[in-house]
Amino acid sequence: MTGRTYPDDIVDSFPQPPLSLTDEEGRDIRIESGGMDDFDALVAMYDDFDPADRAQGIPPIKEGAIREWLDTLLAEGSLNVVARHDDRVVGHAILVPGHEDAYELAVFVLNDYQGAGIGTKLLEGLLGHGVSKGVQRVWLTVERWNEPAIALYEKLGFETSNAESFELEMSIRLG
Amino acid sequence: MNVLLGMGGSPDGFDALEETLARARQAGDDLTVAVLDTSDDYDVDDVAAKIRDRLDEAGVEADVHEFSGHPGSQLTQLAEREGFDRIVIGGGQRSPMGKIELGEVAEFVLLNADTTVTLVR
C-alpha cells in the first residue's frame, strides 16, 4: 500500500457532530461521535447487519469476531460516529489510523435504514469530526460495481487514487 | 493431487502453507512450494529457508523452488508447464480497518491461471 495519492485540493466544509436529520422515511436520526460506551449497541447493530451488505470481509459475522473487530475500531486513536434512531444504533462510520498519518474510512448502515440519506450525513459528520481532530488524509476502498457508494464519495470530495486493484481506492485531503 | 503452493514472505502465505501441509498429510497430496519475490520486505532465500524448516518440522516432503521476476506469471506458467492439479495462494492481508485486500499476485493468478486456484482463508 505504498504510493497512495491524495487530491491537491483541501476539503474543509464538513459539519461537526452532533447533527440531526429527519430521514426520507420520516424517522428522526441523530448523528453523534461514538466510543466504547456504544460497544453493546454496536454489537447489536452488527448482529442485525445483512450479510449481503458486507464488503471485503467486514463486518465479521460471528458475534465473537464482531466484538474483537469493534475492540480495534473503538481503540484510542480511531474516530467513530454513530447514527441513532431512538436508542438504537442504525449506522456507524469510522476512521482508523494506519501508515503515514493516513486514516482508513468505512461506513455501515443497517439495511432498513439505507437509501434514506443517513449514510451521507454520517460521512459528513465523520469527516467534520476528523477535521476537528486534525485528520488530513483519508482513504477508502470500495467495490467497483458499487456505483451509488462511489457517487456519494465523489460528491463528498473523494477522488480515485488507485484503480489498478480489485477494489477501487479513493482518497480525500482534509484541512 | 499434485499441488503447487505459491507464496512470498507475508503472513497470509505462511497461513496458506499451514493449511496446505495439513491437507497434504490427510489427503496424501504431492506438494511443491514456489517461493516468489513478492516484495522488497522479504528476502527470497530467507523465506525459502523458513519454509524448509517448517516442512522438516512437519515431516512433509516437498520441493521448494525460488523464483525471481514477475511472481504471478512465474506461478501460473510453472503450474501449466508441470501440469499441476491445483495452485494454492494466500488469502490476502488485512487493512487497518480489517478489510481483506487481495494483492497483485493473487489477482493476477486468479484471472490468468488455467489451473484451478485455492485461496486460503
mmCIF file of C-alpha atoms in Angstrom:
data_model
loop_
_atom_site.group_PDB
_atom_site.id
_atom_site.type_symbol
_atom_site.label_atom_id
_atom_site.label_comp_id
_atom_site.label_asym_id
_atom_site.label_seq_id
_atom_site.Cartn_x
_atom_site.Cartn_y
_atom_site.Cartn_z
ATOM 1 C CA MET A 1 0.000 0.000 0.000
ATOM 2 C CA THR A 2 2.722 2.458 -0.881
ATOM 3 C CA GLY A 3 2.361 5.353 -3.254
ATOM 4 C CA ARG A 4 -1.209 6.227 -2.346
ATOM 5 C CA THR A 5 -2.007 9.675 -3.731
ATOM 6 C CA TYR A 6 -4.270 12.385 -2.345
ATOM 7 C CA PRO A 7 -6.072 15.235 -4.110
ATOM 8 C CA ASP A 8 -4.264 18.581 -4.164
ATOM 9 C CA ASP A 9 -7.350 20.477 -3.045
ATOM 10 C CA ILE A 10 -8.270 20.557 0.625
ATOM 11 C CA VAL A 11 -11.902 19.988 1.634
ATOM 12 C CA ASP A 12 -12.891 21.577 4.939
ATOM 13 C CA SER A 13 -16.595 22.278 4.661
ATOM 14 C CA PHE A 14 -17.951 19.375 6.704
ATOM 15 C CA PRO A 15 -20.314 19.888 9.645
ATOM 16 C CA GLN A 16 -19.275 18.578 13.073
ATOM 17 C CA PRO A 17 -21.450 16.180 15.052
ATOM 18 C CA PRO A 18 -23.880 16.223 16.777
ATOM 19 C CA LEU A 19 -26.150 16.542 13.751
ATOM 20 C CA SER A 20 -29.767 15.626 13.310
ATOM 21 C CA LEU A 21 -31.929 14.809 10.358
ATOM 22 C CA THR A 22 -35.387 13.588 9.553
ATOM 23 C CA ASP A 23 -34.625 10.837 7.067
ATOM 24 C CA GLU A 24 -36.550 10.183 3.866
ATOM 25 C CA GLU A 25 -38.803 7.756 5.777
ATOM 26 C CA GLY A 26 -39.666 10.477 8.316
ATOM 27 C CA ARG A 27 -37.532 8.996 11.099
ATOM 28 C CA ASP A 28 -35.664 11.328 13.450
ATOM 29 C CA ILE A 29 -31.998 10.374 13.343
ATOM 30 C CA ARG A 30 -29.174 11.778 15.455
ATOM 31 C CA ILE A 31 -25.553 11.674 14.315
ATOM 32 C CA GLU A 32 -23.120 11.735 17.255
ATOM 33 C CA SER A 33 -19.493 10.929 17.926
ATOM 34 C CA GLY A 34 -19.229 7.461 19.439
ATOM 35 C CA GLY A 35 -16.865 5.383 21.511
ATOM 36 C CA MET A 36 -16.580 2.462 23.931
ATOM 37 C CA ASP A 37 -19.903 3.482 25.559
ATOM 38 C CA ASP A 38 -21.596 2.409 22.332
ATOM 39 C CA PHE A 39 -19.948 -1.017 22.299
ATOM 40 C CA ASP A 40 -23.077 -3.043 23.140
ATOM 41 C CA ALA A 41 -25.331 -1.028 20.833
ATOM 42 C CA LEU A 42 -22.820 -1.554 18.027
ATOM 43 C CA VAL A 43 -22.633 -5.306 18.699
ATOM 44 C CA ALA A 44 -26.447 -5.342 18.403
ATOM 45 C CA MET A 45 -26.297 -3.380 15.157
ATOM 46 C CA TYR A 46 -23.757 -5.732 13.582
ATOM 47 C CA ASP A 47 -25.715 -8.782 14.808
ATOM 48 C CA ASP A 48 -28.604 -7.388 12.738
ATOM 49 C CA PHE A 49 -26.415 -6.494 9.780
ATOM 50 C CA ASP A 50 -27.421 -8.028 6.427
ATOM 51 C CA PRO A 51 -24.578 -10.361 5.317
ATOM 52 C CA ALA A 52 -25.287 -9.286 1.717
ATOM 53 C CA ASP A 53 -24.101 -5.781 2.643
ATOM 54 C CA ARG A 54 -20.675 -6.965 3.814
ATOM 55 C CA ALA A 55 -17.601 -5.775 1.956
ATOM 56 C CA GLN A 56 -14.093 -7.271 1.878
ATOM 57 C CA GLY A 57 -14.770 -9.492 4.848
ATOM 58 C CA ILE A 58 -16.219 -6.879 7.207
ATOM 59 C CA PRO A 59 -18.218 -6.683 9.344
ATOM 60 C CA PRO A 60 -17.446 -10.177 10.653
ATOM 61 C CA ILE A 61 -20.457 -12.496 11.039
ATOM 62 C CA LYS A 62 -19.935 -14.336 14.348
ATOM 63 C CA GLU A 63 -20.543 -12.316 17.495
ATOM 64 C CA GLY A 64 -17.132 -13.139 18.967
ATOM 65 C CA ALA A 65 -15.431 -11.871 15.834
ATOM 66 C CA ILE A 66 -17.668 -8.769 15.815
ATOM 67 C CA ARG A 67 -16.597 -7.961 19.391
ATOM 68 C CA GLU A 68 -12.932 -8.413 18.568
ATOM 69 C CA TRP A 69 -13.268 -6.234 15.469
ATOM 70 C CA LEU A 70 -15.107 -3.497 17.431
ATOM 71 C CA ASP A 71 -12.330 -3.517 20.038
ATOM 72 C CA THR A 72 -9.982 -2.435 17.242
ATOM 73 C CA LEU A 73 -12.343 0.162 15.796
ATOM 74 C CA LEU A 74 -13.125 1.743 19.160
ATOM 75 C CA ALA A 75 -9.487 1.757 20.298
ATOM 76 C CA GLU A 76 -7.753 5.010 21.124
ATOM 77 C CA GLY A 77 -6.733 6.904 18.014
ATOM 78 C CA SER A 78 -9.732 5.843 15.926
ATOM 79 C CA LEU A 79 -12.662 8.191 15.327
ATOM 80 C CA ASN A 80 -16.208 6.853 15.445
ATOM 81 C CA VAL A 81 -19.536 8.453 14.565
ATOM 82 C CA VAL A 82 -22.875 6.704 15.050
ATOM 83 C CA ALA A 83 -26.410 7.255 13.733
ATOM 84 C CA ARG A 84 -29.093 6.719 16.365
ATOM 85 C CA HIS A 85 -32.800 6.128 15.892
ATOM 86 C CA ASP A 86 -34.383 6.274 19.352
ATOM 87 C CA ASP A 87 -31.907 4.256 21.436
ATOM 88 C CA ARG A 88 -30.822 2.002 18.630
ATOM 89 C CA VAL A 89 -27.586 2.456 16.647
ATOM 90 C CA VAL A 90 -28.507 2.064 12.957
ATOM 91 C CA GLY A 91 -25.376 3.402 11.283
ATOM 92 C CA HIS A 92 -21.659 3.621 12.054
ATOM 93 C CA ALA A 93 -18.805 5.426 10.322
ATOM 94 C CA ILE A 94 -15.169 5.024 11.315
ATOM 95 C CA LEU A 95 -11.711 6.454 10.692
ATOM 96 C CA VAL A 96 -8.894 4.064 11.662
ATOM 97 C CA PRO A 97 -5.293 5.322 11.670
ATOM 98 C CA GLY A 98 -2.710 3.477 9.605
ATOM 99 C CA HIS A 99 0.578 4.202 7.872
ATOM 100 C CA GLU A 100 1.824 7.702 7.131
ATOM 101 C CA ASP A 101 -0.714 9.505 9.345
ATOM 102 C CA ALA A 102 -3.462 8.478 6.944
ATOM 103 C CA TYR A 103 -6.852 7.196 8.105
ATOM 104 C CA GLU A 104 -8.897 4.427 6.504
ATOM 105 C CA LEU A 105 -12.623 5.132 6.301
ATOM 106 C CA ALA A 106 -15.593 2.783 6.356
ATOM 107 C CA VAL A 107 -19.329 3.289 6.809
ATOM 108 C CA PHE A 108 -22.113 0.820 7.585
ATOM 109 C CA VAL A 109 -25.861 1.411 7.647
ATOM 110 C CA LEU A 110 -28.483 -1.210 8.568
ATOM 111 C CA ASN A 111 -30.448 -2.404 5.550
ATOM 112 C CA ASP A 112 -33.806 -0.907 6.660
ATOM 113 C CA TYR A 113 -32.141 2.496 7.036
ATOM 114 C CA GLN A 114 -30.315 2.567 3.711
ATOM 115 C CA GLY A 115 -31.268 4.907 0.891
ATOM 116 C CA ALA A 116 -32.702 7.457 3.318
ATOM 117 C CA GLY A 117 -29.861 9.979 3.477
ATOM 118 C CA ILE A 118 -28.326 8.613 6.679
ATOM 119 C CA GLY A 119 -25.065 7.415 5.118
ATOM 120 C CA THR A 120 -24.387 10.825 3.593
ATOM 121 C CA LYS A 121 -24.972 12.594 6.907
ATOM 122 C CA LEU A 122 -22.875 10.043 8.787
ATOM 123 C CA LEU A 123 -19.963 10.587 6.406
ATOM 124 C CA GLU A 124 -20.253 14.377 6.589
ATOM 125 C CA GLY A 125 -20.288 14.140 10.381
ATOM 126 C CA LEU A 126 -17.329 11.755 10.435
ATOM 127 C CA LEU A 127 -15.229 13.948 8.138
ATOM 128 C CA GLY A 128 -16.201 17.033 10.160
ATOM 129 C CA HIS A 129 -15.160 15.182 13.329
ATOM 130 C CA GLY A 130 -11.915 14.234 11.569
ATOM 131 C CA VAL A 131 -11.170 17.847 10.611
ATOM 132 C CA SER A 132 -11.707 18.928 14.233
ATOM 133 C CA LYS A 133 -9.186 16.277 15.376
ATOM 134 C CA GLY A 134 -6.562 17.321 12.817
ATOM 135 C CA VAL A 135 -7.038 14.421 10.392
ATOM 136 C CA GLN A 136 -5.645 15.416 6.997
ATOM 137 C CA ARG A 137 -5.536 12.345 4.818
ATOM 138 C CA VAL A 138 -8.328 9.788 4.452
ATOM 139 C CA TRP A 139 -8.607 6.817 2.101
ATOM 140 C CA LEU A 140 -11.044 4.005 1.474
ATOM 141 C CA THR A 141 -11.638 1.062 -0.806
ATOM 142 C CA VAL A 142 -14.957 0.323 -2.486
ATOM 143 C CA GLU A 143 -16.137 -2.393 -4.850
ATOM 144 C CA ARG A 144 -16.037 -1.244 -8.461
ATOM 145 C CA TRP A 145 -19.665 -2.243 -9.064
ATOM 146 C CA ASN A 146 -20.931 -0.210 -6.085
ATOM 147 C CA GLU A 147 -21.801 2.847 -8.140
ATOM 148 C CA PRO A 148 -24.103 4.532 -5.579
ATOM 149 C CA ALA A 149 -21.310 4.448 -2.976
ATOM 150 C CA ILE A 150 -18.705 5.711 -5.438
ATOM 151 C CA ALA A 151 -21.017 8.570 -6.480
ATOM 152 C CA LEU A 152 -21.543 9.505 -2.822
ATOM 153 C CA TYR A 153 -17.806 9.510 -2.085
ATOM 154 C CA GLU A 154 -17.206 11.679 -5.162
ATOM 155 C CA LYS A 155 -19.892 14.116 -4.046
ATOM 156 C CA LEU A 156 -18.092 14.464 -0.722
ATOM 157 C CA GLY A 157 -14.806 15.266 -2.492
ATOM 158 C CA PHE A 158 -13.073 11.888 -2.722
ATOM 159 C CA GLU A 159 -11.054 11.181 -5.847
ATOM 160 C CA THR A 160 -9.896 7.844 -7.252
ATOM 161 C CA SER A 161 -6.321 7.236 -6.095
ATOM 162 C CA ASN A 162 -5.759 3.695 -7.360
ATOM 163 C CA ALA A 163 -7.821 1.899 -9.986
ATOM 164 C CA GLU A 164 -5.446 -0.996 -10.525
ATOM 165 C CA SER A 165 -6.633 -3.349 -7.769
ATOM 166 C CA PHE A 166 -9.726 -5.491 -7.336
ATOM 167 C CA GLU A 167 -11.295 -2.695 -5.331
ATOM 168 C CA LEU A 168 -11.295 0.946 -6.255
ATOM 169 C CA GLU A 169 -9.240 3.086 -3.885
ATOM 170 C CA MET A 170 -10.319 6.682 -3.230
ATOM 171 C CA SER A 171 -8.840 9.457 -1.096
ATOM 172 C CA ILE A 172 -9.535 12.957 0.198
ATOM 173 C CA ARG A 173 -7.402 15.685 1.759
ATOM 174 C CA LEU A 174 -8.980 17.478 4.712
ATOM 175 C CA GLY A 175 -7.993 20.828 6.171
ATOM 176 C CA MET B 1 -3.402 -34.388 -6.029
ATOM 177 C CA ASN B 2 -0.398 -32.528 -7.347
ATOM 178 C CA VAL B 3 -0.433 -29.189 -5.515
ATOM 179 C CA LEU B 4 1.608 -26.047 -6.161
ATOM 180 C CA LEU B 5 1.708 -23.510 -3.313
ATOM 181 C CA GLY B 6 2.860 -20.038 -4.324
ATOM 182 C CA MET B 7 3.965 -17.713 -1.532
ATOM 183 C CA GLY B 8 6.170 -14.783 -0.612
ATOM 184 C CA GLY B 9 7.171 -13.871 2.917
ATOM 185 C CA SER B 10 3.911 -12.330 4.109
ATOM 186 C CA PRO B 11 1.836 -13.870 6.920
ATOM 187 C CA ASP B 12 -1.035 -14.940 4.639
ATOM 188 C CA GLY B 13 1.473 -17.046 2.675
ATOM 189 C CA PHE B 14 2.562 -18.861 5.833
ATOM 190 C CA ASP B 15 -1.098 -19.389 6.800
ATOM 191 C CA ALA B 16 -1.596 -20.953 3.380
ATOM 192 C CA LEU B 17 1.467 -23.152 3.997
ATOM 193 C CA GLU B 18 -0.048 -24.463 7.244
ATOM 194 C CA GLU B 19 -3.391 -25.274 5.591
ATOM 195 C CA THR B 20 -1.652 -26.926 2.679
ATOM 196 C CA LEU B 21 0.541 -29.031 4.975
ATOM 197 C CA ALA B 22 -2.477 -30.166 6.987
ATOM 198 C CA ARG B 23 -4.295 -31.158 3.812
ATOM 199 C CA ALA B 24 -1.251 -32.840 2.273
ATOM 200 C CA ARG B 25 -0.913 -35.063 5.360
ATOM 201 C CA GLN B 26 -4.584 -36.039 5.250
ATOM 202 C CA ALA B 27 -5.016 -36.447 1.519
ATOM 203 C CA GLY B 28 -1.520 -37.534 0.564
ATOM 204 C CA ASP B 29 -1.031 -34.613 -1.828
ATOM 205 C CA ASP B 30 2.259 -34.138 -3.620
ATOM 206 C CA LEU B 31 3.388 -30.674 -2.668
ATOM 207 C CA THR B 32 5.645 -28.195 -4.397
ATOM 208 C CA VAL B 33 6.295 -24.744 -2.947
ATOM 209 C CA ALA B 34 7.193 -21.846 -5.248
ATOM 210 C CA VAL B 35 8.867 -19.053 -3.296
ATOM 211 C CA LEU B 36 8.080 -15.815 -5.101
ATOM 212 C CA ASP B 37 9.717 -12.434 -4.998
ATOM 213 C CA THR B 38 6.583 -10.545 -3.973
ATOM 214 C CA SER B 39 8.016 -7.624 -2.046
ATOM 215 C CA ASP B 40 11.244 -5.857 -1.104
ATOM 216 C CA ASP B 41 10.280 -6.515 2.518
ATOM 217 C CA TYR B 42 11.307 -10.175 2.246
ATOM 218 C CA ASP B 43 14.421 -11.972 1.035
ATOM 219 C CA VAL B 44 13.533 -14.999 -1.096
ATOM 220 C CA ASP B 45 16.394 -17.118 0.306
ATOM 221 C CA ASP B 46 15.350 -16.387 3.882
ATOM 222 C CA VAL B 47 11.735 -17.215 3.128
ATOM 223 C CA ALA B 48 12.736 -20.487 1.408
ATOM 224 C CA ALA B 49 14.876 -21.445 4.427
ATOM 225 C CA LYS B 50 11.962 -20.795 6.761
ATOM 226 C CA ILE B 51 9.693 -22.920 4.609
ATOM 227 C CA ARG B 52 12.192 -25.812 4.520
ATOM 228 C CA ASP B 53 12.479 -25.678 8.319
ATOM 229 C CA ARG B 54 8.724 -25.805 8.644
ATOM 230 C CA LEU B 55 8.462 -28.740 6.204
ATOM 231 C CA ASP B 56 11.117 -30.674 8.178
ATOM 232 C CA GLU B 57 9.294 -29.956 11.409
ATOM 233 C CA ALA B 58 6.005 -31.118 9.934
ATOM 234 C CA GLY B 59 7.610 -34.205 8.394
ATOM 235 C CA VAL B 60 6.242 -33.399 4.941
ATOM 236 C CA GLU B 61 8.405 -33.826 1.871
ATOM 237 C CA ALA B 62 8.076 -31.100 -0.717
ATOM 238 C CA ASP B 63 10.144 -29.454 -3.423
ATOM 239 C CA VAL B 64 10.931 -25.829 -2.677
ATOM 240 C CA HIS B 65 11.878 -23.642 -5.648
ATOM 241 C CA GLU B 66 12.810 -19.990 -5.662
ATOM 242 C CA PHE B 67 11.711 -17.662 -8.425
ATOM 243 C CA SER B 68 12.685 -14.129 -9.324
ATOM 244 C CA GLY B 69 10.756 -11.936 -11.721
ATOM 245 C CA HIS B 70 7.023 -11.365 -12.043
ATOM 246 C CA PRO B 71 5.554 -13.609 -9.321
ATOM 247 C CA GLY B 72 2.088 -14.120 -10.809
ATOM 248 C CA SER B 73 3.270 -15.152 -14.240
ATOM 249 C CA GLN B 74 6.051 -17.334 -12.792
ATOM 250 C CA LEU B 75 3.485 -19.238 -10.763
ATOM 251 C CA THR B 76 0.856 -19.676 -13.490
ATOM 252 C CA GLN B 77 3.466 -20.715 -16.073
ATOM 253 C CA LEU B 78 5.021 -23.256 -13.719
ATOM 254 C CA ALA B 79 1.594 -24.737 -12.971
ATOM 255 C CA GLU B 80 0.845 -25.195 -16.665
ATOM 256 C CA ARG B 81 4.301 -26.404 -17.639
ATOM 257 C CA GLU B 82 4.403 -29.061 -14.940
ATOM 258 C CA GLY B 83 0.727 -29.992 -15.130
ATOM 259 C CA PHE B 84 -0.215 -29.236 -11.512
ATOM 260 C CA ASP B 85 -3.806 -30.022 -10.477
ATOM 261 C CA ARG B 86 -4.134 -27.012 -8.254
ATOM 262 C CA ILE B 87 -2.481 -23.713 -7.319
ATOM 263 C CA VAL B 88 -2.789 -22.587 -3.692
ATOM 264 C CA ILE B 89 -2.195 -18.969 -2.670
ATOM 265 C CA GLY B 90 -2.670 -16.869 0.464
ATOM 266 C CA GLY B 91 -5.944 -15.075 1.081
ATOM 267 C CA GLY B 92 -4.654 -11.528 1.317
ATOM 268 C CA GLN B 93 -3.682 -9.122 4.051
ATOM 269 C CA ARG B 94 -5.923 -7.042 6.290
ATOM 270 C CA SER B 95 -6.160 -3.250 6.119
ATOM 271 C CA PRO B 96 -6.175 -1.198 9.376
ATOM 272 C CA MET B 97 -9.998 -1.410 9.214
ATOM 273 C CA GLY B 98 -9.830 -5.197 8.914
ATOM 274 C CA LYS B 99 -10.762 -5.302 5.242
ATOM 275 C CA ILE B 100 -9.241 -8.106 3.220
ATOM 276 C CA GLU B 101 -7.002 -6.784 0.493
ATOM 277 C CA LEU B 102 -6.132 -9.129 -2.315
ATOM 278 C CA GLY B 103 -2.649 -8.416 -3.539
ATOM 279 C CA GLU B 104 -1.376 -8.045 -7.054
ATOM 280 C CA VAL B 105 -0.153 -11.640 -7.183
ATOM 281 C CA ALA B 106 -3.479 -13.116 -6.075
ATOM 282 C CA GLU B 107 -5.358 -11.006 -8.579
ATOM 283 C CA PHE B 108 -3.028 -11.970 -11.436
ATOM 284 C CA VAL B 109 -3.193 -15.676 -10.595
ATOM 285 C CA LEU B 110 -6.980 -15.742 -10.179
ATOM 286 C CA LEU B 111 -7.525 -14.024 -13.505
ATOM 287 C CA ASN B 112 -4.797 -15.635 -15.573
ATOM 288 C CA ALA B 113 -4.289 -19.199 -14.339
ATOM 289 C CA ASP B 114 -5.682 -22.060 -16.390
ATOM 290 C CA THR B 115 -5.223 -24.204 -13.291
ATOM 291 C CA THR B 116 -7.834 -24.293 -10.512
ATOM 292 C CA VAL B 117 -6.859 -21.880 -7.724
ATOM 293 C CA THR B 118 -7.475 -22.245 -3.992
ATOM 294 C CA LEU B 119 -7.399 -19.026 -1.978
ATOM 295 C CA VAL B 120 -6.727 -19.915 1.661
ATOM 296 C CA ARG B 121 -8.627 -18.110 4.445
#
